[in-house]
Structures are given as C-alpha cells and as structure tokens.
C-alpha cells in the first residue's frame, strides 16, 4: 500500500470544503470515532478554533514547507491568530525540549533506541482504532495561550493540554458536515447526542455549537442576504457582520437598515434584489402572512429565485406555510431550508439562539458558519419541510404556558398577602430555577415590560400550536387556557410589550 509521509503529531495545512487552508495538527481520533469509509484521511485538530475533522490526504500539506505560500493567500485576522498560535506552540515545545534535554539524555543512557513512530498508511484504518494513550495525546496536543484565551469562559473546562478530543463539546461540527452517509460514519456521534428516531424515520441531529463568542468562526465565502430586522433579525445580522460575513439587508421599514449599512452591510432595495445578489438569503418576519407576502408579493423573493439560490425561512410559522414556501421556491430551482430560532432579543444579540432546521440538508451545511455566528446550538430534523416549524411551535407553546403560570403564581401570592419577592426567591432556589424565571419575574416586579419577545408573537405561537393539535386530534387544554390569558393581555394593549406582560391580565 502507498504510504503518506505524515503521521500523528505533524503540523499541517488542512483544506476543508470551501474554507481556506488552515493550520492544524494530526492527532489521534477519539477511540469511539471510526474513520469515514472510503476516505483516505487523517484526524486533524485546528489551531485558533474549536474544530476537529477528518481531512482527506489530498487536502493536507506539511506546515513548514507551505507556510509562506499559505500566508500570502490568506490575510484574515483570525487566520493570522491561528498562525500565531502555531508559532507560540512551537516556541513552547522547543523551550520544553531544551529544559528537559539533559534529564532526557541521562534517562536514555543504557536504554535501547526508541522505537520509531509508525508511519500511518493511507488505507490503514486500524491505525486509528486504538489511538494513543491519554498521556501521549495530552503531550501532543497544541497548547497556544491565544487559543486558550479565545475559548476561556465559553467552553467550561476546555483546555488544550488536558482535554482529549472526544471530550471537546464542539468537535462534532465539521465531522457532521463531512459525512456523506450519516447513518454509518456518525454512529459514535449519534450515541453521544442521543439522536431520536421515531417510527416515521424522523431524526434529530445536533449539528453545530457556537464559537461566535470567542470569534473563531471562519465565515463562508458565500454572499448572505437577510430580510427582516426586528427583535431577532437585528441581533442575527449584527453577529453575521461581526464574524466577517458579507451581508445584504432589506427591511420593510428602510430606516432600520441604516445602522447595519454603517457596520458594513450592503443595502438591497427589494427582497427580489437581495435574493438576486446573494447566494443564501435568510428571512425573519412576524407571522405566516408576512412570510408569504415576502415571498409571493410584488418584488418578492420568488422573483429573485434562480436555480441554486438558497432561501432560509427563520420565522416561526405553521407547517402548512413552510410547505407552501418550500414548494414555490424549489419549483423555480431554488433550495429551501426552514430554520426557526428559539430565544429572545438578548440571546439574539449575544449570538446564543437555538436553531432548529429542516428541509434541504445541503443548505444546512452550507450555512454552518452563519448558524455558528447567530446561535449556541443548531439542530437538524430530518424528514419533510415543516418538521422544524412543528418542533418550534411545541417549544413556544410550553414556554408561553409556563410564563402564564408564573404570572398567575405571582399575582396569587400578592392576593393572599404573600411576598412576591419571597415567592421568587424560593422559586429560584428550587428545581424550577432558571435564568428565564429570574429575569422575567424580576422585570415584572420592577414594572419593566420592555419587549425581549413580543407578547403578540407568543400568543400567535400558542394559537398555531393549538391549531396544530387540532389537526391531529390531540388535546392542548393547558395551551388553550394560557392562550385565553394572553388574549386578555392583548385586549389590555400589551401586544407590543414583552411576553411577561401577561402578568397584567391577572391584575385588571
């Protein structure tokens, strides 16, 4: 068999998909992670990021001979940080060798010559199965301080020098996007992520964790469009720009675009123009009618769709609307993905949304860097378009019902002469403690109902969830009761306040 002059511990340049060549190090893969079938590759840990991947042999080059060449073709800030991390690693490794060279010489006296490391062969799958010992892997992992500085505070307990690859909560990101046959090559990952398979064959796969906070995302070279700059959309666009994406924006109220143009975004005059100018276009609007109008209306998305153009619907709407939009987009040769988000304005601003996607999986993979910029985690739900809408409506149904119950508890405490603050303190020290409960309740007690998630939108989601339950003859009595309380709050002019303003429905 032909051999490759690369081995575990070597520094390399790895080319992954459309991303530029990036500095990394060949390491032993996790023991439970098999090499993808039919691919001659090595497991590479990249510097300056939290990513690891199986990289094909033909996409690898030795680090030192090609360093100058790679630096000339990539001038990005994050790329330079990665190169600096490699140099710092080499400097530390050299100093470590010098410090211990005398002791090593003495300890080696009288011993047999060390056995040379086995050269890994292209087709040698067994070479990766056993991996190296924990100590060997620890000693070989890069430990640049710049990398540690980037991940500090973001990934709890993550340290280059002490965490084996399999314990890194982010290492699955590139692995999933490279798998041509998820059922076979992702078997170890599915065990860790507890993939749920129903009788319908629908599969939920957690596919990417955010690295937006530490700035280690390599943005896609595709042109990104974004339609809708509301509470959610504004934060998403801001994070896309911060992470280096080329973004063209449009909003029904054009003035909202000004701030993002100042930050480097391009301005689209109509939805059709944005889609025509961009490879991937996202939309995030308020309800099913707005989503349909954006696509089917005058100068709408559909007029700009051409074969290969990607359209991602991020609005929380009903599955029937998603099915309709998917059909009209694909009928023009476009590629469609639904990707509604769970979160709030603050989480959107922080790049910590949860994304639930369904539809064209290849579009999902093409949007990898975008999802990392805007969210902390993304999920892909296999099956028909509309499955993500169903899942998001269920999630928001639970959240809306919970908020109504919390408001009911606060007002009942007050009505029975109990301290609302004491109620909150007890609640936040029990099993129901959460940032959501604490923040919403504190805002209620302070009379602060500035919108973080509009009350009218959570009521819309409850209504759609109840309708979805009706369509499958499934009872939703709790959601129905909560929906009536939100309707009462809307009648009291609370629609444009935060969802926590449902509290006011109980005190009027």
mmCIF file of C-alpha atoms in Angstrom, residues 244-471:
data_model
loop_
_atom_site.group_PDB
_atom_site.id
_atom_site.type_symbol
_atom_site.label_atom_id
_atom_site.label_comp_id
_atom_site.label_asym_id
_atom_site.label_seq_id
_atom_site.Cartn_x
_atom_site.Cartn_y
_atom_site.Cartn_z
ATOM 1 C CA UNK A 244 -16.912 38.598 8.835
ATOM 2 C CA UNK A 245 -19.821 37.564 6.606
ATOM 3 C CA UNK A 246 -20.735 39.628 3.551
ATOM 4 C CA UNK A 247 -24.369 40.585 4.214
ATOM 5 C CA UNK A 248 -27.002 42.447 2.185
ATOM 6 C CA UNK A 249 -30.022 43.616 4.186
ATOM 7 C CA UNK A 250 -33.602 44.664 3.499
ATOM 8 C CA UNK A 251 -36.397 45.688 5.828
ATOM 9 C CA UNK A 252 -39.937 46.879 5.223
ATOM 10 C CA UNK A 253 -39.074 49.999 7.256
ATOM 11 C CA UNK A 254 -35.947 51.025 5.359
ATOM 12 C CA UNK A 255 -34.562 53.232 8.157
ATOM 13 C CA UNK A 256 -33.756 50.129 10.197
ATOM 14 C CA UNK A 257 -31.136 49.205 7.602
ATOM 15 C CA UNK A 258 -29.061 52.353 8.166
ATOM 16 C CA UNK A 259 -27.232 51.141 11.260
ATOM 17 C CA UNK A 260 -26.208 47.882 9.589
ATOM 18 C CA UNK A 261 -25.048 49.657 6.444
ATOM 19 C CA UNK A 262 -22.815 51.748 8.722
ATOM 20 C CA UNK A 263 -21.463 48.479 10.154
ATOM 21 C CA UNK A 264 -20.566 47.226 6.686
ATOM 22 C CA UNK A 265 -23.741 45.651 5.320
ATOM 23 C CA UNK A 266 -24.931 46.247 1.776
ATOM 24 C CA UNK A 267 -28.408 47.594 1.100
ATOM 25 C CA UNK A 268 -30.998 45.793 -1.021
ATOM 26 C CA UNK A 269 -33.915 47.795 -2.412
ATOM 27 C CA UNK A 270 -36.356 44.878 -2.604
ATOM 28 C CA UNK A 271 -36.486 41.253 -1.429
ATOM 29 C CA UNK A 272 -36.119 40.154 -5.060
ATOM 30 C CA UNK A 273 -32.967 42.235 -5.455
ATOM 31 C CA UNK A 274 -31.425 40.803 -2.277
ATOM 32 C CA UNK A 275 -32.058 37.240 -3.428
ATOM 33 C CA UNK A 276 -30.649 38.027 -6.874
ATOM 34 C CA UNK A 277 -27.470 39.496 -5.349
ATOM 35 C CA UNK A 278 -26.886 36.748 -2.774
ATOM 36 C CA UNK A 279 -26.168 33.019 -2.670
ATOM 37 C CA UNK A 280 -28.022 32.416 0.604
ATOM 38 C CA UNK A 281 -30.909 34.570 1.823
ATOM 39 C CA UNK A 282 -32.444 34.397 5.311
ATOM 40 C CA UNK A 283 -35.766 35.879 6.327
ATOM 41 C CA UNK A 284 -37.150 36.509 9.795
ATOM 42 C CA UNK A 285 -40.587 38.126 9.980
ATOM 43 C CA UNK A 286 -43.519 38.191 12.382
ATOM 44 C CA UNK A 287 -46.140 35.699 11.199
ATOM 45 C CA UNK A 288 -47.354 33.424 8.377
ATOM 46 C CA UNK A 289 -48.937 36.269 6.393
ATOM 47 C CA UNK A 290 -45.739 38.324 6.477
ATOM 48 C CA UNK A 291 -43.710 35.265 5.446
ATOM 49 C CA UNK A 292 -45.993 34.573 2.472
ATOM 50 C CA UNK A 293 -46.105 38.226 1.394
ATOM 51 C CA UNK A 294 -42.326 38.429 1.475
ATOM 52 C CA UNK A 295 -42.021 35.519 -0.937
ATOM 53 C CA UNK A 296 -45.117 35.884 -3.119
ATOM 54 C CA UNK A 297 -45.749 39.637 -3.047
ATOM 55 C CA UNK A 298 -44.641 42.353 -5.509
ATOM 56 C CA UNK A 299 -40.834 42.393 -5.927
ATOM 57 C CA UNK A 300 -40.847 39.387 -3.588
ATOM 58 C CA UNK A 301 -38.321 36.638 -3.022
ATOM 59 C CA UNK A 302 -39.796 34.383 -5.697
ATOM 60 C CA UNK A 303 -38.940 36.914 -8.415
ATOM 61 C CA UNK A 304 -35.277 36.723 -7.485
ATOM 62 C CA UNK A 305 -35.013 32.947 -7.154
ATOM 63 C CA UNK A 306 -32.837 31.229 -9.753
ATOM 64 C CA UNK A 307 -31.528 27.644 -9.858
ATOM 65 C CA UNK A 308 -29.140 27.089 -6.969
ATOM 66 C CA UNK A 309 -30.226 30.090 -4.900
ATOM 67 C CA UNK A 310 -30.779 29.214 -1.235
ATOM 68 C CA UNK A 311 -33.667 30.532 0.862
ATOM 69 C CA UNK A 312 -33.855 30.011 4.625
ATOM 70 C CA UNK A 313 -37.105 30.812 6.457
ATOM 71 C CA UNK A 314 -36.313 31.635 10.096
ATOM 72 C CA UNK A 315 -39.773 32.898 11.048
ATOM 73 C CA UNK A 316 -41.878 30.857 13.466
ATOM 74 C CA UNK A 317 -44.887 29.932 11.353
ATOM 75 C CA UNK A 318 -47.204 26.971 10.840
ATOM 76 C CA UNK A 319 -46.008 23.879 8.932
ATOM 77 C CA UNK A 320 -48.531 24.477 6.152
ATOM 78 C CA UNK A 321 -46.935 27.837 5.372
ATOM 79 C CA UNK A 322 -43.499 26.220 5.307
ATOM 80 C CA UNK A 323 -44.719 23.517 2.924
ATOM 81 C CA UNK A 324 -46.151 26.141 0.595
ATOM 82 C CA UNK A 325 -42.999 28.245 0.602
ATOM 83 C CA UNK A 326 -40.780 25.204 0.078
ATOM 84 C CA UNK A 327 -42.824 24.157 -2.943
ATOM 85 C CA UNK A 328 -42.736 27.540 -4.680
ATOM 86 C CA UNK A 329 -39.019 28.070 -4.006
ATOM 87 C CA UNK A 330 -37.990 24.631 -5.261
ATOM 88 C CA UNK A 331 -40.324 24.935 -8.275
ATOM 89 C CA UNK A 332 -38.010 27.710 -9.500
ATOM 90 C CA UNK A 333 -34.904 25.606 -8.938
ATOM 91 C CA UNK A 334 -34.153 27.172 -5.556
ATOM 92 C CA UNK A 335 -33.010 25.327 -2.452
ATOM 93 C CA UNK A 336 -35.102 25.654 0.704
ATOM 94 C CA UNK A 337 -34.433 25.308 4.421
ATOM 95 C CA UNK A 338 -36.569 26.248 7.402
ATOM 96 C CA UNK A 339 -34.601 27.313 10.467
ATOM 97 C CA UNK A 340 -36.782 28.941 13.154
ATOM 98 C CA UNK A 341 -34.979 30.090 16.283
ATOM 99 C CA UNK A 342 -35.666 29.739 19.979
ATOM 100 C CA UNK A 343 -34.600 32.637 22.141
ATOM 101 C CA UNK A 344 -35.111 36.335 22.764
ATOM 102 C CA UNK A 345 -33.738 39.693 21.667
ATOM 103 C CA UNK A 346 -30.973 39.479 24.250
ATOM 104 C CA UNK A 347 -29.978 35.965 23.206
ATOM 105 C CA UNK A 348 -30.053 37.073 19.574
ATOM 106 C CA UNK A 349 -27.753 39.992 20.375
ATOM 107 C CA UNK A 350 -25.418 37.632 22.240
ATOM 108 C CA UNK A 351 -25.303 35.080 19.398
ATOM 109 C CA UNK A 352 -26.834 32.471 21.699
ATOM 110 C CA UNK A 353 -30.006 31.446 19.878
ATOM 111 C CA UNK A 354 -31.011 27.813 19.405
ATOM 112 C CA UNK A 355 -31.664 26.976 15.751
ATOM 113 C CA UNK A 356 -33.987 24.169 14.678
ATOM 114 C CA UNK A 357 -33.717 23.353 10.965
ATOM 115 C CA UNK A 358 -35.372 21.044 8.443
ATOM 116 C CA UNK A 359 -35.513 20.741 4.689
ATOM 117 C CA UNK A 360 -32.510 20.630 2.350
ATOM 118 C CA UNK A 361 -29.636 19.297 4.430
ATOM 119 C CA UNK A 362 -27.003 20.524 1.987
ATOM 120 C CA UNK A 363 -28.254 24.085 2.558
ATOM 121 C CA UNK A 364 -27.982 23.497 6.295
ATOM 122 C CA UNK A 365 -24.356 22.503 5.889
ATOM 123 C CA UNK A 366 -23.648 25.480 3.635
ATOM 124 C CA UNK A 367 -24.997 27.745 6.400
ATOM 125 C CA UNK A 368 -22.700 26.294 9.047
ATOM 126 C CA UNK A 369 -20.698 29.458 9.760
ATOM 127 C CA UNK A 370 -23.867 31.569 9.767
ATOM 128 C CA UNK A 371 -25.531 29.335 12.342
ATOM 129 C CA UNK A 372 -22.403 29.417 14.482
ATOM 130 C CA UNK A 373 -22.431 33.218 14.387
ATOM 131 C CA UNK A 374 -26.057 33.542 15.417
ATOM 132 C CA UNK A 375 -26.585 30.617 17.779
ATOM 133 C CA UNK A 376 -25.075 28.499 20.506
ATOM 134 C CA UNK A 377 -26.524 25.266 19.122
ATOM 135 C CA UNK A 378 -28.310 24.118 15.995
ATOM 136 C CA UNK A 379 -30.351 21.010 15.305
ATOM 137 C CA UNK A 380 -31.282 19.412 12.000
ATOM 138 C CA UNK A 381 -34.543 17.467 11.979
ATOM 139 C CA UNK A 382 -34.775 15.006 9.132
ATOM 140 C CA UNK A 383 -37.921 14.400 7.177
ATOM 141 C CA UNK A 384 -40.208 16.793 5.376
ATOM 142 C CA UNK A 385 -40.050 20.571 5.453
ATOM 143 C CA UNK A 386 -42.376 21.684 8.237
ATOM 144 C CA UNK A 387 -40.906 19.458 10.931
ATOM 145 C CA UNK A 388 -38.849 22.325 12.354
ATOM 146 C CA UNK A 389 -41.971 24.510 12.451
ATOM 147 C CA UNK A 390 -43.807 21.782 14.362
ATOM 148 C CA UNK A 391 -40.981 21.438 16.870
ATOM 149 C CA UNK A 392 -40.664 25.204 17.386
ATOM 150 C CA UNK A 393 -44.393 25.647 17.943
ATOM 151 C CA UNK A 394 -44.310 22.939 20.608
ATOM 152 C CA UNK A 395 -41.349 24.606 22.311
ATOM 153 C CA UNK A 396 -43.006 28.031 22.280
ATOM 154 C CA UNK A 397 -46.300 26.530 23.430
ATOM 155 C CA UNK A 398 -44.548 25.194 26.520
ATOM 156 C CA UNK A 399 -42.696 28.446 27.134
ATOM 157 C CA UNK A 400 -45.819 30.584 26.724
ATOM 158 C CA UNK A 401 -47.878 28.369 29.013
ATOM 159 C CA UNK A 402 -45.094 28.398 31.601
ATOM 160 C CA UNK A 403 -44.869 32.202 31.550
ATOM 161 C CA UNK A 404 -48.615 32.492 32.086
ATOM 162 C CA UNK A 405 -48.419 30.099 35.041
ATOM 163 C CA UNK A 406 -45.554 32.054 36.629
ATOM 164 C CA UNK A 407 -47.556 35.281 36.291
ATOM 165 C CA UNK A 408 -50.545 33.537 37.853
ATOM 166 C CA UNK A 409 -48.407 32.438 40.799
ATOM 167 C CA UNK A 410 -47.029 35.944 41.362
ATOM 168 C CA UNK A 411 -50.482 37.522 41.384
ATOM 169 C CA UNK A 412 -51.946 34.806 43.616
ATOM 170 C CA UNK A 413 -49.112 35.390 46.082
ATOM 171 C CA UNK A 414 -49.975 39.070 46.166
ATOM 172 C CA UNK A 415 -53.713 38.386 46.508
ATOM 173 C CA UNK A 416 -53.153 36.118 49.512
ATOM 174 C CA UNK A 417 -50.840 38.552 51.295
ATOM 175 C CA UNK A 418 -47.584 36.761 50.451
ATOM 176 C CA UNK A 419 -44.403 38.497 49.417
ATOM 177 C CA UNK A 420 -43.872 38.255 45.675
ATOM 178 C CA UNK A 421 -40.115 38.678 46.138
ATOM 179 C CA UNK A 422 -40.055 35.816 48.659
ATOM 180 C CA UNK A 423 -42.029 33.677 46.210
ATOM 181 C CA UNK A 424 -39.432 34.445 43.540
ATOM 182 C CA UNK A 425 -36.505 33.776 45.883
ATOM 183 C CA UNK A 426 -37.914 30.387 46.829
ATOM 184 C CA UNK A 427 -38.702 29.575 43.202
ATOM 185 C CA UNK A 428 -35.170 30.455 42.089
ATOM 186 C CA UNK A 429 -33.618 28.156 44.695
ATOM 187 C CA UNK A 430 -35.720 25.160 43.772
ATOM 188 C CA UNK A 431 -35.919 22.722 40.901
ATOM 189 C CA UNK A 432 -37.554 25.257 38.595
ATOM 190 C CA UNK A 433 -34.706 27.743 38.907
ATOM 191 C CA UNK A 434 -33.569 29.234 35.605
ATOM 192 C CA UNK A 435 -32.291 32.475 34.128
ATOM 193 C CA UNK A 436 -35.602 32.774 32.292
ATOM 194 C CA UNK A 437 -37.654 32.634 35.506
ATOM 195 C CA UNK A 438 -35.376 35.004 37.385
ATOM 196 C CA UNK A 439 -35.180 37.647 34.667
ATOM 197 C CA UNK A 440 -38.862 37.603 33.749
ATOM 198 C CA UNK A 441 -40.013 37.750 37.365
ATOM 199 C CA UNK A 442 -37.575 40.499 38.314
ATOM 200 C CA UNK A 443 -38.772 42.553 35.349
ATOM 201 C CA UNK A 444 -42.386 42.018 36.412
ATOM 202 C CA UNK A 445 -41.663 43.170 39.967
ATOM 203 C CA UNK A 446 -39.873 46.239 38.591
ATOM 204 C CA UNK A 447 -42.694 47.002 36.156
ATOM 205 C CA UNK A 448 -40.296 46.620 33.240
ATOM 206 C CA UNK A 449 -42.075 45.163 30.200
ATOM 207 C CA UNK A 450 -39.658 46.314 27.503
ATOM 208 C CA UNK A 451 -40.033 43.693 24.757
ATOM 209 C CA UNK A 452 -37.483 40.899 24.630
ATOM 210 C CA UNK A 453 -40.043 38.625 22.929
ATOM 211 C CA UNK A 454 -43.293 40.292 21.929
ATOM 212 C CA UNK A 455 -46.423 39.193 23.749
ATOM 213 C CA UNK A 456 -48.346 39.229 20.464
ATOM 214 C CA UNK A 457 -45.854 36.780 18.986
ATOM 215 C CA UNK A 458 -46.026 34.236 21.791
ATOM 216 C CA UNK A 459 -49.830 34.422 21.580
ATOM 217 C CA UNK A 460 -49.582 33.790 17.844
ATOM 218 C CA UNK A 461 -47.393 30.743 18.541
ATOM 219 C CA UNK A 462 -49.865 29.404 21.100
ATOM 220 C CA UNK A 463 -52.698 29.818 18.598
ATOM 221 C CA UNK A 464 -50.749 27.992 15.891
ATOM 222 C CA UNK A 465 -49.763 25.199 18.302
ATOM 223 C CA UNK A 466 -53.389 24.701 19.342
ATOM 224 C CA UNK A 467 -54.410 24.560 15.682
ATOM 225 C CA UNK A 468 -51.670 22.017 15.036
ATOM 226 C CA UNK A 469 -53.004 19.911 17.903
ATOM 227 C CA UNK A 470 -56.497 20.108 16.418
ATOM 228 C CA UNK A 471 -55.184 18.884 13.058
#
